[in-house]
Short mmCIF file of C-alpha atoms and ligand atoms in Angstrom, two decimals:
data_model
loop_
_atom_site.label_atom_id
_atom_site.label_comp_id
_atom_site.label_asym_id
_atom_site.label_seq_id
_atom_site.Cartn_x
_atom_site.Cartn_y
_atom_site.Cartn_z
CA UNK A 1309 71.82 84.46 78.84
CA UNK A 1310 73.23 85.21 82.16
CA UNK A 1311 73.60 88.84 82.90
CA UNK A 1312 77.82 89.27 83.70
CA UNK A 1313 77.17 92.09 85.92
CA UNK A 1314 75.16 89.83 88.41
CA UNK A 1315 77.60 87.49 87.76
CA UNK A 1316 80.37 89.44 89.36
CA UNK A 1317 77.66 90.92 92.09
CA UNK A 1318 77.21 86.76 93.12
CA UNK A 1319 81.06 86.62 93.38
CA UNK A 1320 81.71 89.55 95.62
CA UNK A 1321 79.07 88.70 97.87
CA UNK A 1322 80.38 84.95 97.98
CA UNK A 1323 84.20 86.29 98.64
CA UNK A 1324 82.37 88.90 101.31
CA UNK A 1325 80.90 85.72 103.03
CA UNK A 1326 83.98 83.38 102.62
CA UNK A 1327 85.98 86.45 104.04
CA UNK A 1328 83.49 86.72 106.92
CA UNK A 1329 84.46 83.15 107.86
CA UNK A 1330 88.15 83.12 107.66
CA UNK A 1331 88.19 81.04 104.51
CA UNK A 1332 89.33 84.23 101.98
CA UNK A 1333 91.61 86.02 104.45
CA UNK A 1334 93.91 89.11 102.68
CA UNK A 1335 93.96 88.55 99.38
CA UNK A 1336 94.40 85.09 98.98
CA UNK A 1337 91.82 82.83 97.30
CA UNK A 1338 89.80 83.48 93.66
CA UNK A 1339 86.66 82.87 92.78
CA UNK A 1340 85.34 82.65 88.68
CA UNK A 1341 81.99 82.14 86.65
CA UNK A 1342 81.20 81.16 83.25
CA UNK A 1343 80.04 84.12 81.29
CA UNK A 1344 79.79 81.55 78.07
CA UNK A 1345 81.30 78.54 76.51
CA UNK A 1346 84.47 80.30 76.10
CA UNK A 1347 84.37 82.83 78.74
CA UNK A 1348 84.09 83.45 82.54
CA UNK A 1349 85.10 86.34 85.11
CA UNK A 1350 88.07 85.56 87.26
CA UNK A 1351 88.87 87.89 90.27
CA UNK A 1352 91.71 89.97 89.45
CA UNK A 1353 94.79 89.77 90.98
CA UNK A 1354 95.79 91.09 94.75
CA UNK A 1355 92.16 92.09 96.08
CA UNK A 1356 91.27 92.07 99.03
CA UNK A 1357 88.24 89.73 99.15
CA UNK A 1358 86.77 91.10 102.18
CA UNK A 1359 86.11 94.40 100.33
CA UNK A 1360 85.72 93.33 96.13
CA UNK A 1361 83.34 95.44 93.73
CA UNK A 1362 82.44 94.32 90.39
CA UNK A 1363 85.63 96.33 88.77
CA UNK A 1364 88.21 93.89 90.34
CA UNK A 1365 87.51 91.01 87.62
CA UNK A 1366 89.34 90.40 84.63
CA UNK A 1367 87.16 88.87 81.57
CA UNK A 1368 89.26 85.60 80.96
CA UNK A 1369 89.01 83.67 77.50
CA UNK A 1370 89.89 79.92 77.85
CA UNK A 1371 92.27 80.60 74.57
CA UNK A 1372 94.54 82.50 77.49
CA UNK A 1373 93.77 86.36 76.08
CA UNK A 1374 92.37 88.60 78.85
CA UNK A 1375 90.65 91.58 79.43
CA UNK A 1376 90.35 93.17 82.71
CA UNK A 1377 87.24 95.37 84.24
CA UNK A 1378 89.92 98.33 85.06
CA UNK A 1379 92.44 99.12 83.07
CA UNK A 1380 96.01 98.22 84.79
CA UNK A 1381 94.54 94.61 86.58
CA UNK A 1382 95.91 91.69 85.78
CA UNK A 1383 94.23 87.95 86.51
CA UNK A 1384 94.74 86.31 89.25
CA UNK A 1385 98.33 84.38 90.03
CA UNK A 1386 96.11 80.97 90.14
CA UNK A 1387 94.33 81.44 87.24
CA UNK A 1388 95.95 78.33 85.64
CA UNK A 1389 93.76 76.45 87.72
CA UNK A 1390 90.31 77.81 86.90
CA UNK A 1391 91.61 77.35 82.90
CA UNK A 1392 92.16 73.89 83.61
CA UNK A 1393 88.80 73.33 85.68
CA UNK A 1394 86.75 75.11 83.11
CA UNK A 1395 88.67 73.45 79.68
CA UNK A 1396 88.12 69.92 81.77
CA UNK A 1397 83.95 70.14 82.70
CA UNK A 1398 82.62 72.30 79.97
CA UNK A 1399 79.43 72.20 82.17
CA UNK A 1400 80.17 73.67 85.01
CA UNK A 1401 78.87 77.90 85.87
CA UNK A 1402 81.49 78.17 88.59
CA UNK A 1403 85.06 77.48 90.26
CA UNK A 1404 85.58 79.21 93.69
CA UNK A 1405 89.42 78.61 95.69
CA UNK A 1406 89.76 79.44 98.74
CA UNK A 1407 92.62 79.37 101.51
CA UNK A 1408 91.40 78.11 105.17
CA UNK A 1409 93.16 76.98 107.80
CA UNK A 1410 91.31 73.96 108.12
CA UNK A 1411 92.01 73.17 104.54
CA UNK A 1412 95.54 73.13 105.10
CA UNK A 1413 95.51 71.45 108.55
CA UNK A 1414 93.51 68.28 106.81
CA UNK A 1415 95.67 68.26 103.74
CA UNK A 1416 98.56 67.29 106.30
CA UNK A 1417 96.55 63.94 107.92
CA UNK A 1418 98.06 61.91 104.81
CA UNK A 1419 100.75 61.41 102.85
CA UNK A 1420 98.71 60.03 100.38
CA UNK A 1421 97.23 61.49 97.09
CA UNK A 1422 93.61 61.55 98.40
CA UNK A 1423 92.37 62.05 101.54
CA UNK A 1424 89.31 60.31 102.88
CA UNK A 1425 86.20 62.05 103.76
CA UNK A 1426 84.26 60.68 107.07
CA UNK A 1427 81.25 59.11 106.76
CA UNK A 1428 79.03 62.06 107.33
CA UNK A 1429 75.46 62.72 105.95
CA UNK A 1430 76.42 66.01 104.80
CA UNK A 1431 78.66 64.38 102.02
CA UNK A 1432 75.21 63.62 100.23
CA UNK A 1433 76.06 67.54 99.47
CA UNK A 1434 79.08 66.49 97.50
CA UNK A 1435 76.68 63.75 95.52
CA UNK A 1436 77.55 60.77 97.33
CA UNK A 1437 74.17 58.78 98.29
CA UNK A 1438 75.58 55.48 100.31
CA UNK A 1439 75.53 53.83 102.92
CA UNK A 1440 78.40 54.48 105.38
CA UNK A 1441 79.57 56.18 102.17
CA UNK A 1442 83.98 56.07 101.32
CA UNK A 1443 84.30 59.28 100.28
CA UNK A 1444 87.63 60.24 98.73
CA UNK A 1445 89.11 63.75 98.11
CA UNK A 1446 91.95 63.76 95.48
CA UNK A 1447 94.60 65.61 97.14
CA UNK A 1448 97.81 67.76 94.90
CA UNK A 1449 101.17 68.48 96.08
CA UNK A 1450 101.70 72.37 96.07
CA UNK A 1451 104.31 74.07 93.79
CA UNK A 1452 105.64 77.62 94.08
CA UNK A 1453 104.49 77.22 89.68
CA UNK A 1454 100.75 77.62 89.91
CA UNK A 1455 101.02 76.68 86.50
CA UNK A 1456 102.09 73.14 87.55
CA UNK A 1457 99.43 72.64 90.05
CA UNK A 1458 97.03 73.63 86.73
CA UNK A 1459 98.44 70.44 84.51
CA UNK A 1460 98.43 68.08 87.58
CA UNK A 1461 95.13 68.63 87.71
CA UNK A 1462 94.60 68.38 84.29
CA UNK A 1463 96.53 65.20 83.80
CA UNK A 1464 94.32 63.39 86.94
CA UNK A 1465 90.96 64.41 85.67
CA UNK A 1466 91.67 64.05 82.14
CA UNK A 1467 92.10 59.87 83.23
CA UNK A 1468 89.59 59.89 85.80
CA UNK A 1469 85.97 61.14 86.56
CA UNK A 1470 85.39 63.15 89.76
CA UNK A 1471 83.12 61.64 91.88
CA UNK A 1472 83.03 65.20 93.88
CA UNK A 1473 82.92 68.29 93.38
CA UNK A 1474 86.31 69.26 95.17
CA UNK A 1475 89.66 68.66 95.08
CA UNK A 1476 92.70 69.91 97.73
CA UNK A 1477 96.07 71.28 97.19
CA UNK A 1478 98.62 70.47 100.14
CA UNK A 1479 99.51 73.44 102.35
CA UNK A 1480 97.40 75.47 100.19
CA UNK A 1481 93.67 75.19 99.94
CA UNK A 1482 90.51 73.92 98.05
CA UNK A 1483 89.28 74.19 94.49
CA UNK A 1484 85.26 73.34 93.76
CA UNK A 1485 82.98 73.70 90.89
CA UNK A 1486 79.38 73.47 90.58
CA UNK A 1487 76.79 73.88 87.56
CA UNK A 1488 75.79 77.32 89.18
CA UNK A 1489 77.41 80.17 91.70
CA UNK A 1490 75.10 79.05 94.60
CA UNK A 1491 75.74 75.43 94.37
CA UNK A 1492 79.82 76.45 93.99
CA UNK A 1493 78.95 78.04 97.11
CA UNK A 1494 77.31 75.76 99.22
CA UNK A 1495 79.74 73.31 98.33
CA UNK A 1496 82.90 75.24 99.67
CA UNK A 1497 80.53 75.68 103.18
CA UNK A 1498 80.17 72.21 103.05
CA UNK A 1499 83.82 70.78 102.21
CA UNK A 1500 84.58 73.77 105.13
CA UNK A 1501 81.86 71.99 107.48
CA UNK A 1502 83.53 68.40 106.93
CA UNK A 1503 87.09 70.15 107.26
CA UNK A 1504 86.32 71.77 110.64
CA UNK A 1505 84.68 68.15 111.74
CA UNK A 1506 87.52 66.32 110.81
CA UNK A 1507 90.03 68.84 112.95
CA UNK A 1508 88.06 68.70 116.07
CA UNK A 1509 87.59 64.95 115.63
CA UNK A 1510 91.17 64.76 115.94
CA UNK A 1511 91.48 66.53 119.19
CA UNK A 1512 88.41 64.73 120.45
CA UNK A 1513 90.22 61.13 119.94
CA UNK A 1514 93.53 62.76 120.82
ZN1 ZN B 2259 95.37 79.47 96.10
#
């Protein structure tokens, strides 16, 4: 059984890091882990993640009751989305969302509702082991209604399997899982790495 408290130590030094890079400015962006089948930690709402202790989690039940670290917090406004993530792959440890520029830049190079990856090696990261690899990230319109954003998401993957890991919201940022904290984390650095690459590509062609 996975101890919560390091739990919730792994998610404040992620958000330190992501905060460190300009991917978790203010207060925007959450990060959650699975405590147990029904349960996982969820930041709570308006921290900022540069500076987040253990106490600023809420204990989140995928029924939709709550129960916060400190009394008065509430979870965070994008919760709906982790519920959905975690209710959808009952395997996965972690969810982490986070808010970069590049993100948001990238989410604007289609209309479309994916977005394809280049053909880097470093999407072997994000499972894909081919050749010259098409690599596609499903890509969500943004609603003021987090809520809505939850059952789009829900709808998709409840039809299809994810072939990665990731998934972005328009204007808004990226949502990825993995079966444990660190590989939740190495995957937002990654999806981040092939962000950035795609931006400067851009200005390199022109
Ligand atoms: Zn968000």
């Amino acid at each position: 059984m996975t101890n919560p408290l390091t739990l919730r130590e792994e998610l404040c030094s992620a958000a330190n890091y992501f905060h460190d890079r300009g991917w978790m400015w203010g207060t925007g962006g959450n990060l959650s882990a699975r405590i147990s089948t029904d349960r996982y930690w969820v930041t709570a709402s308006g921290k900022s993640k540069g500076t987040l202790t253990p106490l600023d989690f809420i204990d989140m039940n995928l029924d939709g009751t709550w129960e916060p670290a400190r009394n008065g917090d509430k979870p965070s406004a994008e919760t709906s989305i982790h519920q959905a993530i975690y209710s959808l792959f009952p395997d996965i440890q972690a969810c982490y969302h986070v808010h970069s520029i590049e993100a948001n830049l990238v989410s604007n190079f289609t209309q479309q509702d994916s977005i394809a990856l280049p053909p880097l090696e470093m999407v072997k990261g994000l499972g894909i082991w081919e050749e010259n690899p098409t690599c596609m990230m499903p890509l969500f319109e943004n609603h003021l209604n987090v809520p809505t954003i939850a059952q789009n998401i829900k709808d998709y993957y409840s039809e299809t399997k994810p072939k990665i890991p990731a998934l972005l919201i328009r204007n808004h940022g990226v949502t990825v899982w993995g079966q444990s904290t660190e590989q939740a984390r190495n995957t937002v650095e990654l999806v981040e790495y092939i962000f950035r690459y795609m931006v400067l590509a851009r200005q390199t062609v022109g």
